[in-house]
């Protein structure tokens, strides 16, 4: 593996930190599922475990893409990383709408996550997007996640602290990972003279 620059090291560190937090969250939900007193509570915990599994798989794919040096041969890992991120958006919406107190703000957040999932799908399957359009799509994702975080804070002012808040913070960390992956992708393309 090539010598890593500072940005790549930050990328890997972000993924390791997210992995540790996600594994901890998964263990917590597994314990809660075992001790659930109602079917609804058990289903909520099982859905959150599924969410943690998707996040872990997303991180693994991102880490492999990093280790492979963002090469063209590793593009399948980039796509898998992004598709698991889409899965995270979808499951997050299910959790938010089915198991947390539904408010107008939570509904807006869920709509933002639908747009984020569509944005990610365009980044994965869009043909010849080019560097500029890819970065624009990435900045849209950042904007959607910042908006979701702000709305979640406003929502908590009326309903009290909500564990889902940590998910919005984690989403911003994941966005950093996406940004670094996009940067690496186009650096590799430039090195090969294909941009």
PDB file of C-alpha atoms in Angstrom, residues 25-195:
ATOM      1  CA  UNK A  25     -24.451   0.919  19.395  1.00  0.00           C
ATOM      2  CA  UNK A  26     -25.114  -2.530  17.929  1.00  0.00           C
ATOM      3  CA  UNK A  27     -24.195  -4.221  21.214  1.00  0.00           C
ATOM      4  CA  UNK A  28     -26.530  -1.843  23.074  1.00  0.00           C
ATOM      5  CA  UNK A  29     -29.423  -2.618  20.725  1.00  0.00           C
ATOM      6  CA  UNK A  30     -28.762  -6.378  20.920  1.00  0.00           C
ATOM      7  CA  UNK A  31     -28.948  -6.244  24.731  1.00  0.00           C
ATOM      8  CA  UNK A  32     -32.094  -4.118  24.507  1.00  0.00           C
ATOM      9  CA  UNK A  33     -33.674  -6.549  22.020  1.00  0.00           C
ATOM     10  CA  UNK A  34     -33.031  -9.483  24.360  1.00  0.00           C
ATOM     11  CA  UNK A  35     -34.590  -7.564  27.260  1.00  0.00           C
ATOM     12  CA  UNK A  36     -37.515  -6.122  25.268  1.00  0.00           C
ATOM     13  CA  UNK A  37     -40.847  -6.292  27.054  1.00  0.00           C
ATOM     14  CA  UNK A  38     -43.102  -5.689  24.035  1.00  0.00           C
ATOM     15  CA  UNK A  39     -43.127  -6.778  20.401  1.00  0.00           C
ATOM     16  CA  UNK A  40     -42.918  -3.139  19.258  1.00  0.00           C
ATOM     17  CA  UNK A  41     -39.880  -2.517  21.444  1.00  0.00           C
ATOM     18  CA  UNK A  42     -38.189  -5.680  20.183  1.00  0.00           C
ATOM     19  CA  UNK A  43     -38.905  -4.773  16.547  1.00  0.00           C
ATOM     20  CA  UNK A  44     -37.523  -1.273  17.138  1.00  0.00           C
ATOM     21  CA  UNK A  45     -34.286  -2.698  18.532  1.00  0.00           C
ATOM     22  CA  UNK A  46     -33.989  -5.261  15.717  1.00  0.00           C
ATOM     23  CA  UNK A  47     -34.468  -2.513  13.112  1.00  0.00           C
ATOM     24  CA  UNK A  48     -31.756  -0.455  14.788  1.00  0.00           C
ATOM     25  CA  UNK A  49     -29.455  -3.501  14.771  1.00  0.00           C
ATOM     26  CA  UNK A  50     -30.052  -3.778  11.004  1.00  0.00           C
ATOM     27  CA  UNK A  51     -29.165  -0.091  10.695  1.00  0.00           C
ATOM     28  CA  UNK A  52     -25.892  -0.689  12.604  1.00  0.00           C
ATOM     29  CA  UNK A  53     -25.071  -3.641  10.304  1.00  0.00           C
ATOM     30  CA  UNK A  54     -25.555  -1.450   7.221  1.00  0.00           C
ATOM     31  CA  UNK A  55     -23.320   1.243   8.715  1.00  0.00           C
ATOM     32  CA  UNK A  56     -20.624  -1.355   9.491  1.00  0.00           C
ATOM     33  CA  UNK A  57     -20.802  -2.757   5.940  1.00  0.00           C
ATOM     34  CA  UNK A  58     -20.651   0.781   4.539  1.00  0.00           C
ATOM     35  CA  UNK A  59     -17.501   1.460   6.558  1.00  0.00           C
ATOM     36  CA  UNK A  60     -15.864  -1.807   5.494  1.00  0.00           C
ATOM     37  CA  UNK A  61     -16.457  -1.006   1.810  1.00  0.00           C
ATOM     38  CA  UNK A  62     -15.091   2.514   2.309  1.00  0.00           C
ATOM     39  CA  UNK A  63     -12.023   1.172   4.101  1.00  0.00           C
ATOM     40  CA  UNK A  64     -11.300  -1.333   1.315  1.00  0.00           C
ATOM     41  CA  UNK A  65     -11.625   1.454  -1.259  1.00  0.00           C
ATOM     42  CA  UNK A  66      -9.105   3.475   0.730  1.00  0.00           C
ATOM     43  CA  UNK A  67      -6.695   0.550   1.075  1.00  0.00           C
ATOM     44  CA  UNK A  68      -6.931  -0.082  -2.673  1.00  0.00           C
ATOM     45  CA  UNK A  69      -5.785   3.523  -3.232  1.00  0.00           C
ATOM     46  CA  UNK A  70      -9.032   4.748  -4.865  1.00  0.00           C
ATOM     47  CA  UNK A  71      -8.034   2.864  -8.014  1.00  0.00           C
ATOM     48  CA  UNK A  72     -10.312   2.126 -10.967  1.00  0.00           C
ATOM     49  CA  UNK A  73     -10.110  -1.564 -10.075  1.00  0.00           C
ATOM     50  CA  UNK A  74     -11.551  -0.729  -6.646  1.00  0.00           C
ATOM     51  CA  UNK A  75     -14.542   1.202  -8.058  1.00  0.00           C
ATOM     52  CA  UNK A  76     -16.895  -1.622  -7.029  1.00  0.00           C
ATOM     53  CA  UNK A  77     -16.047  -0.904  -3.370  1.00  0.00           C
ATOM     54  CA  UNK A  78     -16.807   2.802  -3.865  1.00  0.00           C
ATOM     55  CA  UNK A  79     -20.200   1.899  -5.332  1.00  0.00           C
ATOM     56  CA  UNK A  80     -20.895  -0.589  -2.542  1.00  0.00           C
ATOM     57  CA  UNK A  81     -19.916   2.045   0.040  1.00  0.00           C
ATOM     58  CA  UNK A  82     -22.385   4.517  -1.484  1.00  0.00           C
ATOM     59  CA  UNK A  83     -25.187   1.929  -1.859  1.00  0.00           C
ATOM     60  CA  UNK A  84     -24.890   0.857   1.781  1.00  0.00           C
ATOM     61  CA  UNK A  85     -25.125   4.570   2.609  1.00  0.00           C
ATOM     62  CA  UNK A  86     -28.414   4.665   0.671  1.00  0.00           C
ATOM     63  CA  UNK A  87     -29.562   1.717   2.789  1.00  0.00           C
ATOM     64  CA  UNK A  88     -28.627   3.650   5.931  1.00  0.00           C
ATOM     65  CA  UNK A  89     -30.834   6.568   4.763  1.00  0.00           C
ATOM     66  CA  UNK A  90     -33.799   4.280   4.072  1.00  0.00           C
ATOM     67  CA  UNK A  91     -33.557   2.377   7.373  1.00  0.00           C
ATOM     68  CA  UNK A  92     -33.035   5.647   9.269  1.00  0.00           C
ATOM     69  CA  UNK A  93     -36.298   6.940   7.791  1.00  0.00           C
ATOM     70  CA  UNK A  94     -38.107   3.757   8.840  1.00  0.00           C
ATOM     71  CA  UNK A  95     -36.753   4.045  12.379  1.00  0.00           C
ATOM     72  CA  UNK A  96     -37.587   7.765  12.644  1.00  0.00           C
ATOM     73  CA  UNK A  97     -41.145   7.438  11.345  1.00  0.00           C
ATOM     74  CA  UNK A  98     -42.070   4.125  12.965  1.00  0.00           C
ATOM     75  CA  UNK A  99     -40.443   4.272  16.387  1.00  0.00           C
ATOM     76  CA  UNK A 100     -39.941   7.906  17.378  1.00  0.00           C
ATOM     77  CA  UNK A 101     -42.571  10.548  18.079  1.00  0.00           C
ATOM     78  CA  UNK A 102     -43.657  11.778  14.658  1.00  0.00           C
ATOM     79  CA  UNK A 103     -43.668  15.557  14.403  1.00  0.00           C
ATOM     80  CA  UNK A 104     -43.747  17.922  11.448  1.00  0.00           C
ATOM     81  CA  UNK A 105     -39.997  18.428  11.834  1.00  0.00           C
ATOM     82  CA  UNK A 106     -39.302  14.678  11.869  1.00  0.00           C
ATOM     83  CA  UNK A 107     -41.386  14.344   8.713  1.00  0.00           C
ATOM     84  CA  UNK A 108     -39.319  17.078   7.030  1.00  0.00           C
ATOM     85  CA  UNK A 109     -36.115  15.300   8.134  1.00  0.00           C
ATOM     86  CA  UNK A 110     -37.409  12.073   6.581  1.00  0.00           C
ATOM     87  CA  UNK A 111     -38.074  13.907   3.297  1.00  0.00           C
ATOM     88  CA  UNK A 112     -34.520  15.315   3.402  1.00  0.00           C
ATOM     89  CA  UNK A 113     -33.208  11.740   3.783  1.00  0.00           C
ATOM     90  CA  UNK A 114     -35.202  10.657   0.720  1.00  0.00           C
ATOM     91  CA  UNK A 115     -33.482  13.420  -1.286  1.00  0.00           C
ATOM     92  CA  UNK A 116     -30.130  12.371   0.172  1.00  0.00           C
ATOM     93  CA  UNK A 117     -30.700   8.751  -0.908  1.00  0.00           C
ATOM     94  CA  UNK A 118     -31.600   9.922  -4.435  1.00  0.00           C
ATOM     95  CA  UNK A 119     -28.504  12.146  -4.528  1.00  0.00           C
ATOM     96  CA  UNK A 120     -26.305   9.208  -3.526  1.00  0.00           C
ATOM     97  CA  UNK A 121     -27.896   7.012  -6.209  1.00  0.00           C
ATOM     98  CA  UNK A 122     -27.141   9.665  -8.836  1.00  0.00           C
ATOM     99  CA  UNK A 123     -23.517   9.721  -7.638  1.00  0.00           C
ATOM    100  CA  UNK A 124     -23.330   5.941  -8.003  1.00  0.00           C
ATOM    101  CA  UNK A 125     -25.195   5.396 -11.276  1.00  0.00           C
ATOM    102  CA  UNK A 126     -24.880   8.765 -13.027  1.00  0.00           C
ATOM    103  CA  UNK A 127     -22.933   8.466 -16.256  1.00  0.00           C
ATOM    104  CA  UNK A 128     -20.083  10.883 -16.971  1.00  0.00           C
ATOM    105  CA  UNK A 129     -20.970  13.220 -14.103  1.00  0.00           C
ATOM    106  CA  UNK A 130     -17.501  14.698 -14.066  1.00  0.00           C
ATOM    107  CA  UNK A 131     -15.642  16.221 -11.166  1.00  0.00           C
ATOM    108  CA  UNK A 132     -17.626  19.471 -10.911  1.00  0.00           C
ATOM    109  CA  UNK A 133     -21.085  17.871 -10.884  1.00  0.00           C
ATOM    110  CA  UNK A 134     -19.938  15.154  -8.474  1.00  0.00           C
ATOM    111  CA  UNK A 135     -18.734  17.795  -6.016  1.00  0.00           C
ATOM    112  CA  UNK A 136     -22.019  19.716  -6.393  1.00  0.00           C
ATOM    113  CA  UNK A 137     -23.935  16.528  -5.535  1.00  0.00           C
ATOM    114  CA  UNK A 138     -21.663  16.034  -2.527  1.00  0.00           C
ATOM    115  CA  UNK A 139     -22.284  19.602  -1.293  1.00  0.00           C
ATOM    116  CA  UNK A 140     -26.030  18.983  -1.603  1.00  0.00           C
ATOM    117  CA  UNK A 141     -25.613  15.975   0.702  1.00  0.00           C
ATOM    118  CA  UNK A 142     -23.719  18.132   3.208  1.00  0.00           C
ATOM    119  CA  UNK A 143     -26.495  20.739   3.066  1.00  0.00           C
ATOM    120  CA  UNK A 144     -29.208  18.112   3.586  1.00  0.00           C
ATOM    121  CA  UNK A 145     -27.415  16.612   6.594  1.00  0.00           C
ATOM    122  CA  UNK A 146     -26.712  20.007   8.207  1.00  0.00           C
ATOM    123  CA  UNK A 147     -30.389  20.887   7.739  1.00  0.00           C
ATOM    124  CA  UNK A 148     -31.452  17.560   9.300  1.00  0.00           C
ATOM    125  CA  UNK A 149     -29.150  18.153  12.280  1.00  0.00           C
ATOM    126  CA  UNK A 150     -30.516  21.681  12.851  1.00  0.00           C
ATOM    127  CA  UNK A 151     -34.117  20.452  12.567  1.00  0.00           C
ATOM    128  CA  UNK A 152     -33.418  17.612  15.007  1.00  0.00           C
ATOM    129  CA  UNK A 153     -32.070  20.090  17.568  1.00  0.00           C
ATOM    130  CA  UNK A 154     -35.178  22.285  17.131  1.00  0.00           C
ATOM    131  CA  UNK A 155     -37.373  19.170  17.427  1.00  0.00           C
ATOM    132  CA  UNK A 156     -35.670  18.146  20.676  1.00  0.00           C
ATOM    133  CA  UNK A 157     -36.532  21.534  22.169  1.00  0.00           C
ATOM    134  CA  UNK A 158     -40.179  20.427  22.150  1.00  0.00           C
ATOM    135  CA  UNK A 159     -39.980  16.646  22.649  1.00  0.00           C
ATOM    136  CA  UNK A 160     -36.817  16.305  24.777  1.00  0.00           C
ATOM    137  CA  UNK A 161     -33.535  14.543  24.024  1.00  0.00           C
ATOM    138  CA  UNK A 162     -33.839  11.954  21.298  1.00  0.00           C
ATOM    139  CA  UNK A 163     -31.218   9.247  20.767  1.00  0.00           C
ATOM    140  CA  UNK A 164     -31.626   9.674  16.991  1.00  0.00           C
ATOM    141  CA  UNK A 165     -29.765  13.000  17.355  1.00  0.00           C
ATOM    142  CA  UNK A 166     -26.476  11.075  17.446  1.00  0.00           C
ATOM    143  CA  UNK A 167     -27.344   9.628  14.050  1.00  0.00           C
ATOM    144  CA  UNK A 168     -27.387  13.093  12.488  1.00  0.00           C
ATOM    145  CA  UNK A 169     -23.940  13.845  13.910  1.00  0.00           C
ATOM    146  CA  UNK A 170     -22.695  10.486  12.613  1.00  0.00           C
ATOM    147  CA  UNK A 171     -24.150  11.322   9.182  1.00  0.00           C
ATOM    148  CA  UNK A 172     -21.956  14.418   8.982  1.00  0.00           C
ATOM    149  CA  UNK A 173     -18.892  12.332   9.857  1.00  0.00           C
ATOM    150  CA  UNK A 174     -19.897   9.894   7.111  1.00  0.00           C
ATOM    151  CA  UNK A 175     -20.191  12.838   4.722  1.00  0.00           C
ATOM    152  CA  UNK A 176     -16.561  13.617   5.438  1.00  0.00           C
ATOM    153  CA  UNK A 177     -15.744  10.064   4.440  1.00  0.00           C
ATOM    154  CA  UNK A 178     -17.715  10.452   1.193  1.00  0.00           C
ATOM    155  CA  UNK A 179     -15.919  13.705   0.427  1.00  0.00           C
ATOM    156  CA  UNK A 180     -12.538  12.132   0.955  1.00  0.00           C
ATOM    157  CA  UNK A 181     -13.524   9.165  -1.216  1.00  0.00           C
ATOM    158  CA  UNK A 182     -14.597  11.525  -4.021  1.00  0.00           C
ATOM    159  CA  UNK A 183     -11.342  13.458  -3.635  1.00  0.00           C
ATOM    160  CA  UNK A 184      -9.341  10.227  -3.827  1.00  0.00           C
ATOM    161  CA  UNK A 185     -11.331   9.028  -6.823  1.00  0.00           C
ATOM    162  CA  UNK A 186     -10.569  12.142  -8.868  1.00  0.00           C
ATOM    163  CA  UNK A 187      -6.949  12.343  -7.716  1.00  0.00           C
ATOM    164  CA  UNK A 188      -6.552   8.798  -9.043  1.00  0.00           C
ATOM    165  CA  UNK A 189      -8.266   9.726 -12.316  1.00  0.00           C
ATOM    166  CA  UNK A 190      -5.973  12.739 -12.715  1.00  0.00           C
ATOM    167  CA  UNK A 191      -2.925  10.522 -12.112  1.00  0.00           C
ATOM    168  CA  UNK A 192      -4.153   8.240 -14.891  1.00  0.00           C
ATOM    169  CA  UNK A 193      -5.004  11.198 -17.141  1.00  0.00           C
ATOM    170  CA  UNK A 194      -8.675  10.222 -17.468  1.00  0.00           C
ATOM    171  CA  UNK A 195     -10.403  13.425 -16.262  1.00  0.00           C
TER     172      UNK A 195
END
